[in-house]
XYZ file of C-alpha atoms in Angstrom:
778
model
C -3.808 -21.704 -16.599
C -3.097 -19.523 -13.685
C -4.515 -16.635 -12.057
C -3.063 -13.109 -11.000
C -1.393 -13.234 -7.440
C -1.972 -16.968 -7.470
C 0.886 -18.669 -5.007
C 3.409 -20.402 -7.276
C 4.237 -23.706 -7.512
C 7.519 -25.056 -5.641
C 10.118 -24.095 -7.662
C 13.052 -26.275 -8.123
C 14.971 -23.780 -10.392
C 17.859 -21.526 -9.639
C 16.571 -18.013 -8.790
C 12.887 -18.074 -8.911
C 10.731 -15.863 -6.713
C 11.868 -15.962 -3.004
C 15.436 -17.190 -3.427
C 18.047 -14.422 -2.604
C 19.416 -13.980 -5.928
C 22.106 -11.502 -5.682
C 21.925 -8.434 -7.898
C 22.490 -8.918 -11.253
C 24.980 -6.336 -11.551
C 26.621 -6.694 -8.080
C 29.717 -7.919 -9.578
C 30.293 -5.854 -11.980
C 29.619 -2.858 -9.311
C 32.521 -4.171 -7.293
C 34.692 -4.671 -10.057
C 34.163 -1.363 -12.069
C 32.647 -3.033 -14.709
C 29.072 -1.763 -15.020
C 28.475 0.749 -17.977
C 27.109 3.882 -16.919
C 26.565 6.887 -19.237
C 29.806 7.967 -18.818
C 31.503 4.793 -19.350
C 29.590 4.252 -22.636
C 32.585 4.301 -25.340
C 32.759 7.944 -26.537
C 31.222 8.072 -30.533
C 34.046 9.739 -33.144
C 33.779 12.952 -32.769
C 32.388 13.393 -29.244
C 31.845 16.892 -27.902
C 31.429 18.582 -24.188
C 28.675 20.478 -22.738
C 29.099 22.815 -19.696
C 25.912 24.853 -18.868
C 26.475 28.429 -17.692
C 24.586 29.703 -14.321
C 23.120 32.654 -13.012
C 24.422 34.323 -10.053
C 21.483 35.784 -8.627
C 18.030 34.868 -7.068
C 15.617 37.167 -9.026
C 16.475 39.312 -11.577
C 16.055 40.674 -14.994
C 18.593 39.567 -17.888
C 19.594 42.995 -18.752
C 22.249 41.877 -21.432
C 23.889 38.570 -21.740
C 26.892 38.858 -23.929
C 28.423 35.372 -25.123
C 30.915 36.506 -27.349
C 34.349 35.736 -24.914
C 32.735 32.384 -24.389
C 32.538 31.592 -28.134
C 35.887 32.889 -29.247
C 37.361 30.693 -26.147
C 39.672 27.908 -27.101
C 37.993 24.546 -28.215
C 34.727 25.900 -28.378
C 32.496 24.413 -30.655
C 29.157 26.516 -29.606
C 27.016 28.500 -27.675
C 22.789 27.808 -27.236
C 20.742 30.013 -25.322
C 17.224 30.679 -25.471
C 16.889 31.600 -28.781
C 18.594 28.787 -30.434
C 15.619 26.378 -29.258
C 13.309 25.298 -32.449
C 10.706 24.058 -30.445
C 9.198 24.440 -26.442
C 11.744 26.379 -23.931
C 10.401 23.822 -21.218
C 12.070 21.069 -19.243
C 8.801 20.560 -16.862
C 7.247 17.655 -15.915
C 3.597 18.956 -15.664
C 3.075 22.555 -15.988
C 5.506 24.656 -18.581
C 7.024 26.744 -16.249
C 10.631 25.378 -15.826
C 12.422 26.660 -18.974
C 15.915 24.880 -20.171
C 17.240 28.526 -20.581
C 16.500 31.180 -18.649
C 14.328 33.860 -20.913
C 14.777 37.656 -19.682
C 14.291 36.661 -15.903
C 16.218 34.241 -13.590
C 14.225 33.139 -10.746
C 16.896 31.362 -8.640
C 20.532 31.399 -8.053
C 21.973 28.644 -10.071
C 19.221 28.460 -12.805
C 20.745 27.534 -16.271
C 21.055 30.283 -18.759
C 23.168 29.017 -21.734
C 25.236 25.859 -22.968
C 28.478 26.099 -24.100
C 29.950 22.891 -26.211
C 33.970 22.418 -26.635
C 35.989 19.840 -27.594
C 36.736 18.856 -23.984
C 34.841 19.224 -20.782
C 37.524 21.297 -19.053
C 37.546 23.886 -21.960
C 33.949 23.813 -21.818
C 33.805 24.595 -18.507
C 36.431 27.382 -18.761
C 34.659 28.873 -21.210
C 31.392 29.313 -19.445
C 32.900 31.350 -16.807
C 33.898 33.894 -19.770
C 30.137 35.343 -20.099
C 29.179 38.741 -19.253
C 25.853 39.195 -17.537
C 24.341 42.466 -16.765
C 21.046 41.865 -14.072
C 18.763 43.892 -12.892
C 17.736 42.804 -9.007
C 14.162 41.732 -8.565
C 12.824 41.252 -4.940
C 13.464 37.997 -3.874
C 11.507 35.329 -1.539
C 14.279 32.705 -0.503
C 12.413 31.064 2.671
C 9.012 29.740 3.657
C 8.821 32.823 5.724
C 9.490 35.249 3.157
C 6.759 33.479 0.835
C 4.304 33.321 3.665
C 4.346 37.171 3.977
C 3.947 38.068 0.218
C 1.684 35.291 -0.291
C 3.311 33.777 -2.758
C 1.679 30.169 -3.501
C 2.082 27.843 -6.258
C -1.692 26.639 -5.698
C -4.241 27.997 -3.029
C -3.964 26.265 0.045
C -5.248 22.428 0.202
C -7.349 21.165 2.899
C -8.169 17.507 4.307
C -11.038 17.267 6.878
C -12.510 14.455 9.090
C -14.922 15.170 11.829
C -14.662 18.271 13.540
C -11.684 19.466 14.886
C -12.406 22.913 16.349
C -15.144 21.766 18.537
C -12.926 18.420 19.830
C -10.064 20.922 20.630
C -12.397 23.026 22.674
C -13.609 20.037 24.359
C -10.444 18.285 24.958
C -9.274 17.969 28.783
C -5.505 18.399 27.289
C -4.598 20.781 24.980
C -0.880 21.752 23.386
C 0.355 22.896 20.558
C 3.933 23.248 18.674
C 6.048 24.028 15.172
C 8.827 21.438 13.963
C 10.814 23.062 11.245
C 12.261 20.441 8.844
C 15.216 20.578 6.568
C 15.517 19.391 2.881
C 18.075 17.157 1.352
C 20.122 16.623 -1.694
C 19.713 13.090 -3.259
C 23.812 12.714 -3.399
C 23.457 9.840 -5.837
C 27.036 8.540 -6.698
C 26.463 8.703 -10.379
C 25.636 12.789 -11.044
C 23.199 13.982 -13.917
C 24.707 12.970 -17.126
C 23.330 12.574 -20.948
C 24.902 11.654 -24.176
C 23.097 12.827 -27.211
C 23.500 11.027 -30.949
C 22.102 12.253 -33.857
C 20.725 10.330 -36.360
C 19.119 10.341 -40.150
C 16.327 12.157 -40.565
C 16.423 14.288 -37.659
C 16.477 10.972 -35.376
C 17.977 11.456 -31.846
C 19.226 8.706 -29.476
C 19.661 9.941 -25.869
C 21.398 7.866 -23.616
C 20.373 9.393 -19.922
C 20.553 8.446 -16.195
C 16.855 8.979 -15.537
C 14.270 7.475 -13.908
C 11.734 8.445 -16.520
C 12.881 7.963 -19.923
C 9.309 8.285 -21.380
C 8.957 11.878 -20.220
C 12.407 12.868 -21.310
C 11.611 11.481 -24.700
C 8.279 13.734 -24.765
C 10.145 16.844 -23.669
C 12.910 16.261 -26.133
C 10.948 15.747 -28.805
C 8.304 19.070 -28.437
C 11.822 21.155 -27.289
C 13.166 20.140 -30.665
C 9.955 20.462 -32.513
C 10.034 16.939 -33.902
C 7.584 13.598 -32.894
C 7.947 11.370 -30.371
C 8.924 8.883 -32.587
C 12.207 10.608 -33.689
C 13.903 10.734 -30.123
C 14.670 7.264 -28.272
C 15.864 7.253 -24.385
C 17.836 4.863 -23.192
C 19.204 3.628 -19.466
C 20.698 0.649 -18.342
C 21.327 1.560 -15.014
C 21.583 4.616 -12.502
C 24.328 4.854 -10.014
C 21.548 6.079 -7.831
C 18.637 8.457 -8.223
C 15.966 9.039 -5.075
C 13.951 11.212 -6.975
C 16.364 12.854 -8.343
C 16.629 11.824 -11.560
C 12.538 11.451 -12.043
C 12.107 14.944 -13.613
C 15.653 16.584 -12.607
C 17.400 14.680 -15.556
C 15.146 16.546 -18.167
C 17.332 19.362 -18.390
C 20.722 18.361 -19.062
C 19.166 15.391 -21.646
C 17.290 18.270 -23.760
C 20.796 20.117 -23.716
C 22.500 17.804 -24.786
C 20.216 16.595 -27.504
C 19.619 20.468 -28.603
C 23.651 20.964 -28.724
C 23.760 17.660 -30.693
C 20.937 18.316 -33.229
C 22.616 21.954 -34.198
C 25.844 20.462 -34.373
C 25.187 17.339 -36.051
C 27.433 15.747 -33.693
C 27.560 13.547 -30.517
C 27.161 15.804 -27.268
C 28.081 14.446 -23.612
C 27.172 16.606 -20.478
C 27.984 15.253 -17.186
C 27.761 18.041 -14.621
C 30.350 18.518 -12.092
C 29.076 17.717 -8.474
C 28.963 21.469 -7.240
C 26.933 22.339 -10.628
C 25.022 19.236 -10.246
C 23.955 20.049 -6.610
C 23.731 23.976 -7.466
C 21.360 23.600 -10.240
C 18.810 20.514 -9.020
C 15.856 19.973 -6.611
C 16.002 18.562 -3.230
C 13.924 17.105 -0.939
C 11.222 19.880 0.370
C 12.036 21.694 3.421
C 8.735 22.017 5.788
C 7.591 24.145 8.330
C 4.620 22.111 10.675
C 2.321 23.976 13.301
C -0.087 21.518 15.308
C -2.591 22.064 17.935
C -3.753 18.801 19.759
C -6.418 17.835 22.072
C -5.952 14.610 23.591
C -7.762 12.510 26.960
C -5.491 11.545 29.773
C -4.096 8.425 27.866
C -3.005 10.456 25.192
C -5.425 9.272 23.008
C -5.701 12.267 20.448
C -9.579 13.993 20.384
C -8.835 16.122 17.802
C -5.874 18.115 16.139
C -5.242 21.036 13.570
C -2.315 20.866 11.513
C -0.327 23.564 9.113
C 1.763 22.528 6.716
C 4.379 24.708 4.602
C 6.969 23.504 2.453
C 9.175 25.441 0.233
C 8.988 24.415 -3.229
C 10.796 26.695 -5.381
C 10.509 28.664 -8.142
C 8.350 26.323 -10.284
C 5.985 23.690 -9.669
C 7.525 20.500 -10.931
C 6.189 17.928 -8.819
C 5.546 20.014 -5.767
C 1.471 19.597 -5.939
C 1.918 15.896 -5.763
C 4.703 15.572 -3.023
C 2.344 18.140 -0.793
C -0.740 16.037 -1.734
C 1.302 12.342 -0.491
C 2.656 14.623 2.909
C -0.921 15.729 3.402
C -1.955 11.846 3.176
C 0.789 10.660 5.830
C -0.188 13.451 8.399
C -1.709 10.401 10.001
C 0.991 7.887 10.126
C -0.271 4.979 11.602
C -2.592 7.032 13.784
C -6.272 7.404 13.366
C -7.484 11.037 13.904
C -11.269 10.981 14.021
C -11.065 15.002 13.983
C -8.653 16.184 11.949
C -8.342 19.790 9.867
C -5.022 19.530 7.532
C -3.739 22.251 5.946
C -1.333 22.530 3.269
C 0.938 25.559 1.854
C 2.868 25.029 -1.039
C 5.084 28.510 -1.115
C 6.668 29.526 -4.401
C 10.134 30.740 -3.676
C 13.486 32.321 -5.462
C 15.486 29.108 -4.826
C 15.673 26.005 -7.004
C 12.489 24.061 -7.408
C 12.344 20.973 -5.010
C 11.402 17.919 -6.317
C 10.974 13.899 -5.681
C 12.769 12.299 -2.938
C 12.726 9.098 -1.495
C 9.261 9.204 0.152
C 7.955 11.899 -1.859
C 6.513 14.065 0.514
C 5.416 11.483 3.220
C 8.216 11.295 5.424
C 7.883 15.120 6.063
C 4.073 14.475 6.638
C 4.827 11.588 9.314
C 7.647 13.762 11.146
C 4.593 16.189 12.086
C 2.499 13.721 13.717
C 5.732 11.531 15.686
C 6.486 14.848 16.757
C 2.794 15.258 18.455
C 3.088 11.888 19.877
C 6.248 12.413 21.686
C 4.971 16.437 22.872
C 1.786 13.876 24.239
C 3.895 11.564 26.280
C 5.925 14.738 28.018
C 3.144 16.235 28.806
C 1.350 13.693 30.661
C 4.824 12.072 31.878
C 3.457 9.042 29.638
C 6.277 6.264 27.628
C 6.132 7.980 24.759
C 5.404 3.996 23.101
C 2.249 3.844 25.018
C 1.075 7.050 23.440
C 1.741 5.576 19.728
C -0.195 2.303 21.079
C -3.096 3.766 22.444
C -3.706 5.943 18.972
C -2.975 3.288 16.669
C -5.361 2.465 13.849
C -8.015 -0.429 14.812
C -11.182 -1.971 14.140
C -14.285 -0.071 12.799
C -15.014 2.864 13.411
C -11.418 3.477 14.247
C -10.226 2.451 10.583
C -10.876 5.543 8.567
C -7.868 7.763 7.472
C -8.583 11.470 6.973
C -8.679 11.303 3.267
C -11.244 8.605 3.781
C -9.755 5.542 2.970
C -10.398 2.434 5.103
C -7.347 0.623 6.270
C -8.349 -2.674 6.248
C -4.891 -4.383 6.252
C -3.475 -3.011 9.331
C -0.499 -5.050 10.882
C 0.987 -2.055 12.785
C -0.209 -3.063 16.008
C 1.171 -6.690 15.564
C 4.351 -5.355 14.181
C 4.967 -3.214 17.008
C 4.097 -5.583 19.783
C 6.483 -8.333 18.019
C 9.504 -5.652 17.623
C 8.867 -4.072 21.525
C 9.421 -8.000 22.627
C 12.625 -8.511 20.063
C 13.993 -5.551 21.052
C 13.716 -5.987 24.760
C 12.396 -2.352 24.661
C 10.796 -1.900 28.183
C 14.034 -3.328 29.872
C 16.203 -1.048 27.824
C 14.371 2.166 28.469
C 14.406 1.419 32.466
C 18.187 0.299 31.856
C 18.673 4.234 29.797
C 16.761 5.856 32.919
C 19.313 4.486 35.213
C 21.906 5.582 32.839
C 21.136 8.913 32.466
C 19.983 9.510 36.211
C 23.960 8.801 37.192
C 25.609 10.269 34.148
C 26.026 14.192 33.773
C 27.292 14.714 30.260
C 26.574 11.857 28.287
C 22.539 11.189 28.104
C 21.331 7.936 26.290
C 17.603 8.127 24.302
C 15.612 5.481 23.068
C 12.318 5.311 21.056
C 9.672 2.964 18.951
C 8.250 4.736 15.740
C 6.188 2.550 13.383
C 5.506 3.458 9.531
C 2.183 2.798 7.506
C 3.287 4.157 3.955
C 0.479 4.129 1.233
C 1.575 2.503 -2.255
C 0.478 3.779 -5.405
C 1.111 7.226 -7.389
C -1.559 9.487 -5.633
C -2.153 10.763 -9.693
C -3.890 7.515 -10.735
C -3.125 7.713 -14.462
C 0.493 6.862 -13.395
C -0.160 3.639 -11.949
C 0.659 1.067 -15.282
C 3.425 -0.471 -17.059
C 4.130 -2.234 -19.925
C 6.556 -5.473 -20.469
C 8.267 -7.009 -23.788
C 8.910 -10.376 -23.567
C 10.699 -12.710 -26.204
C 11.474 -16.567 -26.128
C 14.061 -17.374 -28.069
C 14.704 -21.128 -29.872
C 17.258 -22.140 -27.528
C 15.152 -21.523 -24.515
C 16.840 -18.155 -23.592
C 14.309 -15.699 -22.569
C 14.745 -11.702 -23.374
C 13.445 -9.255 -20.874
C 12.242 -5.476 -21.087
C 9.966 -3.537 -19.388
C 9.589 0.282 -18.393
C 11.287 0.043 -14.934
C 14.540 1.875 -14.480
C 17.153 0.479 -12.774
C 18.875 2.744 -10.125
C 20.624 -0.254 -7.456
C 17.456 -1.060 -5.862
C 17.447 -4.593 -7.909
C 14.230 -3.932 -10.066
C 15.787 -5.940 -12.771
C 16.386 -9.102 -10.615
C 13.131 -8.822 -9.133
C 11.461 -8.872 -12.106
C 13.789 -11.271 -14.083
C 13.086 -13.698 -11.273
C 9.386 -13.163 -11.700
C 9.707 -14.167 -15.431
C 11.945 -17.269 -14.811
C 9.153 -18.307 -11.940
C 6.542 -18.319 -14.558
C 8.176 -20.196 -17.168
C 10.093 -22.215 -14.187
C 13.495 -22.116 -15.601
C 16.684 -20.611 -14.446
C 16.762 -16.982 -13.586
C 20.492 -17.276 -15.151
C 18.323 -17.947 -18.709
C 16.175 -14.357 -18.472
C 18.533 -11.679 -20.250
C 17.840 -8.398 -18.490
C 18.154 -5.311 -21.268
C 18.207 -1.804 -20.757
C 15.169 0.147 -20.723
C 14.321 1.663 -23.846
C 11.403 3.631 -25.254
C 11.925 1.964 -28.644
C 10.774 -1.155 -26.925
C 8.378 0.041 -24.455
C 6.781 3.118 -25.018
C 4.635 5.419 -23.049
C 5.672 4.348 -19.754
C 5.382 6.099 -16.037
C 8.478 7.135 -13.798
C 9.948 4.319 -11.843
C 8.938 6.084 -8.519
C 6.174 5.733 -5.840
C 8.062 2.312 -4.468
C 5.719 0.941 -7.208
C 8.778 -0.511 -10.029
C 8.200 -4.166 -8.861
C 4.678 -4.056 -8.508
C 3.820 -2.314 -11.867
C 6.857 -3.654 -14.239
C 6.493 -7.279 -12.290
C 3.061 -7.608 -13.515
C 3.365 -6.350 -16.528
C 6.319 -8.848 -17.416
C 4.214 -11.284 -15.687
C 1.410 -10.778 -17.818
C 3.462 -11.009 -21.087
C 5.147 -14.192 -19.815
C 2.096 -15.824 -19.213
C 0.652 -15.273 -22.972
C 3.781 -16.884 -24.029
C 3.508 -19.519 -21.475
C -0.354 -20.210 -22.561
C 0.551 -20.898 -26.170
C 2.948 -22.882 -25.293
C 0.780 -25.112 -23.109
C -1.904 -25.470 -25.776
C 0.863 -26.395 -28.453
C 2.378 -28.973 -25.612
C -1.439 -30.336 -25.162
C -1.455 -31.533 -28.424
C 2.218 -33.218 -27.975
C 1.100 -34.893 -25.105
C -2.470 -35.388 -26.065
C -3.923 -34.170 -22.632
C -5.869 -30.809 -22.201
C -4.043 -27.619 -21.787
C -5.268 -27.321 -18.235
C -2.834 -31.021 -17.485
C 0.392 -29.362 -18.845
C 2.970 -28.236 -16.256
C 6.079 -26.398 -16.235
C 8.484 -27.738 -13.806
C 12.466 -27.614 -13.075
C 13.346 -26.075 -16.799
C 10.902 -28.406 -18.154
C 7.075 -28.896 -19.529
C 4.937 -31.908 -18.339
C 1.665 -33.464 -19.321
C -0.152 -36.653 -20.154
C 2.439 -38.595 -17.803
C 5.224 -37.013 -20.607
C 8.101 -34.454 -20.339
C 10.307 -32.402 -22.427
C 12.890 -29.973 -21.569
C 11.867 -26.120 -21.955
C 14.134 -25.259 -24.721
C 13.145 -28.489 -26.656
C 9.382 -27.474 -26.666
C 10.184 -23.963 -27.769
C 12.508 -25.391 -30.534
C 9.644 -27.300 -31.686
C 6.893 -24.732 -31.220
C 9.076 -22.313 -33.393
C 8.749 -24.915 -36.149
C 5.253 -24.946 -35.569
C 4.930 -21.422 -36.016
C 3.754 -20.367 -32.507
C 4.554 -17.126 -31.517
C 6.862 -16.634 -28.476
C 6.902 -12.865 -28.432
C 4.327 -10.639 -26.355
C 3.697 -7.752 -24.691
C 2.073 -7.438 -21.385
C 0.029 -4.647 -19.492
C -0.955 -3.917 -16.026
C -2.636 -0.893 -14.372
C -3.337 -1.057 -10.903
C -7.102 -1.685 -9.665
C -9.517 -0.656 -7.637
C -7.622 3.349 -6.820
C -9.153 6.511 -7.241
C -8.480 9.866 -5.796
C -10.854 13.265 -6.224
C -8.062 15.974 -5.615
C -10.749 18.372 -5.234
C -11.850 17.506 -2.175
C -8.958 15.030 -1.109
C -10.887 12.155 -0.979
C -10.640 8.444 -2.418
C -8.703 5.215 -1.941
C -5.240 6.738 -3.271
C -3.322 4.063 -2.194
C -3.567 0.152 -3.491
C -2.273 -1.072 -0.170
C -0.076 0.177 2.929
C 3.531 -0.917 3.436
C 4.241 -1.402 7.562
C 7.087 -1.482 9.588
C 8.502 -0.650 12.907
C 11.891 0.794 14.372
C 13.559 0.858 17.919
C 16.539 3.404 18.041
C 19.015 3.881 20.858
C 21.244 7.268 20.910
C 23.516 9.031 22.889
C 24.312 12.509 23.161
C 27.112 14.608 24.409
C 25.332 17.787 26.371
C 28.525 19.522 26.246
C 29.069 19.672 22.757
C 25.745 18.166 20.896
C 27.735 15.333 19.302
C 25.755 12.383 19.135
C 25.470 8.535 17.888
C 23.203 6.207 17.095
C 24.285 3.293 19.136
C 21.366 0.540 18.432
C 18.734 -0.005 15.748
C 16.248 -2.818 15.576
C 13.759 -2.920 12.352
C 10.896 -5.353 11.715
C 9.613 -4.577 8.338
C 6.728 -5.507 6.185
C 7.310 -6.669 2.629
C 4.864 -8.774 1.887
C 5.867 -12.145 0.322
C 9.196 -11.014 -0.995
C 10.467 -11.565 -4.224
C 14.271 -11.577 -2.852
C 15.145 -11.527 0.779
C 18.628 -10.328 0.110
C 17.717 -7.000 -2.032
C 14.704 -6.349 0.073
C 17.061 -6.487 3.119
C 19.402 -3.967 1.386
C 16.890 -1.723 0.699
C 15.869 -1.648 4.371
C 19.067 -0.862 5.524
C 19.661 1.930 2.850
C 16.909 3.459 3.195
C 16.967 3.661 7.360
C 20.869 5.146 6.952
C 19.509 8.055 4.245
C 16.655 8.933 6.399
C 19.012 8.650 9.511
C 21.223 11.279 7.092
C 18.417 13.442 6.587
C 17.386 13.955 10.049
C 21.149 14.196 11.953
C 23.662 15.388 9.314
C 22.808 16.543 5.857
C 22.458 20.395 6.441
C 21.518 22.613 3.276
C 22.686 26.119 3.980
C 21.838 28.961 1.541
C 23.227 32.493 1.907
C 21.192 35.746 2.251
C 21.612 35.760 -1.990
C 20.062 32.174 -2.176
C 22.942 30.824 -3.278
C 23.638 27.313 -1.720
C 26.846 27.086 0.049
C 26.722 23.109 0.744
C 27.732 22.343 -2.590
C 30.134 19.443 -2.002
C 31.101 16.676 0.167
C 33.276 18.826 2.384
C 30.425 20.690 3.614
C 27.358 18.631 2.912
C 27.422 15.408 5.239
C 25.856 12.386 3.868
C 26.453 9.242 6.242
C 29.612 7.351 6.338
C 30.120 4.093 7.049
C 31.381 4.947 10.592
C 27.661 6.265 11.240
C 26.039 2.923 10.721
C 25.070 1.559 14.525
C 27.226 -0.686 15.366
C 24.343 -2.822 16.215
C 21.878 -3.153 13.667
C 19.199 -5.679 13.823
C 16.877 -6.329 10.671
C 14.267 -8.494 9.965
C 11.521 -8.865 7.427
C 7.884 -9.624 8.734
C 6.709 -12.976 7.791
C 3.501 -12.535 6.082
C 2.050 -11.813 2.391
C -0.173 -9.077 0.650
C -3.469 -9.286 1.342
C -4.079 -7.630 -2.412
C -3.053 -9.965 -5.385
C 0.412 -7.830 -5.895
C 2.812 -9.947 -7.775
C 3.302 -13.133 -5.611
C 1.677 -11.181 -2.686
C 4.877 -9.306 -1.989
C 5.057 -5.555 -1.307
C 6.599 -2.548 -2.113
C 10.330 -1.603 -0.300
C 11.605 1.416 -1.798
C 10.604 4.179 0.132
C 9.256 2.980 3.249
C 12.334 2.040 5.441
C 13.499 5.343 4.926
C 10.318 6.804 7.463
C 11.915 4.050 9.970
C 14.554 6.538 10.709
C 12.286 8.815 12.115
C 12.783 6.942 15.667
C 16.197 8.266 15.445
C 14.683 11.772 15.655
C 12.267 10.577 18.205
C 15.246 8.974 20.556
C 17.277 12.386 20.370
C 14.481 14.180 21.470
C 14.216 11.545 24.073
C 17.884 12.238 24.957
C 17.679 15.676 25.227
C 14.538 15.815 27.369
C 15.801 13.432 30.130
C 18.374 16.648 30.737
C 15.396 18.292 32.606
C 13.881 14.944 33.527
C 11.141 14.612 30.887
C 9.383 17.718 31.948
C 10.022 20.135 29.263
C 9.397 18.982 25.223
C 12.621 20.145 23.349
C 12.572 22.374 20.999
C 14.623 20.344 18.445
C 14.405 20.729 14.777
C 15.805 18.370 11.766
C 18.401 17.900 10.928
C 19.507 17.686 14.315
C 23.036 18.769 14.222
C 25.266 18.712 17.067
C 25.226 22.344 17.183
C 20.743 22.069 17.299
C 21.226 19.340 19.790
C 23.401 21.784 22.127
C 21.027 24.396 22.090
C 18.309 22.589 22.498
C 19.969 21.111 25.707
C 20.414 24.615 26.783
C 16.915 25.463 26.044
C 15.446 22.728 28.493
C 18.185 23.713 31.093
C 17.284 27.091 30.886
C 13.105 26.478 30.860
C 13.949 23.943 34.060
C 15.990 26.134 36.140
C 14.385 27.640 39.085
C 13.344 31.255 38.925
């Protein structure tokens, strides 16, 4: 009756695809009625768990005396590595991330034991009573430490196109430089939390704030030594995640399940904010060095880039994250002669992990620094250099990993935004302002985004769904995606409502659970709506086709002539309310339930050669940011932002605009205020909002224009939409480039400032002083 990707009929229903339907939990969010894991009514006999953490970055455990912990008030049980019946492992890929340290600790904050007590406060107090004797071992804490010692998770990875050394040797202009990019804490509003409830026959029900219920299920089962079918993981919603609950949720979930299995009582762990920040991984910090050759127009002729990342003590998801960084070293630019090298360094720090963009933002930061450096070297407007290097028609449409860019709309978006934001006139006005302002300096930048959509690990690009239609015409929807505030549940409900042509209010959103849809991938890589929306649509279409066949018999017409419109079903000049047809179909023994499955087509990637088509399509966007800095203090503010972003045919414009705004602000925080600091012992010193500064409401630019690009996906995604979760974060690179522009104005745009990220007031002040010294007469 219908084909995947086909545009829907004009809907006369409430909440169909393309409508700005409010988030299904919006009213609960603002009223405090949304139920998160810690809000679930406590079952009788609930116990509380706290983890004991290492104080050393790298040491042999000489002795672990937990006798005082066991004897503390309210303590019911204490568990360490020898109490684990199965695998001592909570790693997502390799078995290198133990639940509890076994003989050696490898970072300050590593989990060593768990204490269970009748209250959270008593458990926390008891955990501090452990007596631990360490024998310190050499610790590599920084990228520089690891590079000197040759500590890498795998051999350096290379991605090449053309002949970079020859192109560099023959280039008219050639410059080099380095950029240091800091990490970022996820700082989700709801911390890591799990509630484990034991059942009969060794069954275990785990409520977990996780993006990856299936992975939690499998890891817990292996840790307990029981089959996967004995463990059910459920999550209705998370209070934010941003990648920090993809793999990092496993340790608290496994600890709670272990204690619940051992004690036969429900156990909850809700990490304190300090412990959460110390224990869990962050966005990878990077060091990027570049050597670039270019012509008089600023067009790149050859480039060599070396990326070094701090991965932490275990692999976690670092290999895939660094692969994506490599794949985004081009951003929206054609690099016809490129050698890109990636070093994934093992350090004695917390194992860094997924974070919105998954390595892509760091790769893009490197090439955007190159664009700014080329512009300053040639005395050109950075936008003109960027436009000169954009992907275009063949042969300028091949990425360094050999994927053809055949959906390129970056030039059109940039051109439209340049005009909408009045870029040229504002740049002249800013130049005039700076010429007459000794202390305050303004900066302006327009930067693009081209972000690949799909997991680079091809096998993960699939999803499942389950749809029931009840006899009153109401619909029950379940799928493998998880809700973390991004509106996924609302969008998928709209897709199902659109398919049946019923009001979205008649589609019941239910908690994600491994007991209904098994073996799912994480809700990550911006693919939640793409994958789960298509799976739910497939399930709904199966039921719809059955109903159409039944209606055809009833109406005396062909199934192809049956139409679903406006909460009713039509055919043969007759119509019946949807609910009535469903009731009749049930009485005629028509199945009103179906699963659905979808896998992304036409993608492949050979990691050995770093070639293929890892991405189904690209999402595009561009942002103009204007900033002002105080050259005496380094203080700065973003005063205006203009965004034009591509989401294909929007499933829900209101939710998409919310994602664009939120992503941009989070990216702005990463690049300006959010600074992770470790002491010389490897201990995180910024582990609370008092020392770690995420953007506040007052940091939102006072002028903030957002617009969705009017277009559709050329690939047959669900209703020709595009992903929106991650790409907007990288629009905030325009803020960093604008800060570079403001600092460079101090010396008349003749010197490239040595400004690293995050661009804190201190770093801006040092960069200002640096360009002043460099431009001073001898």
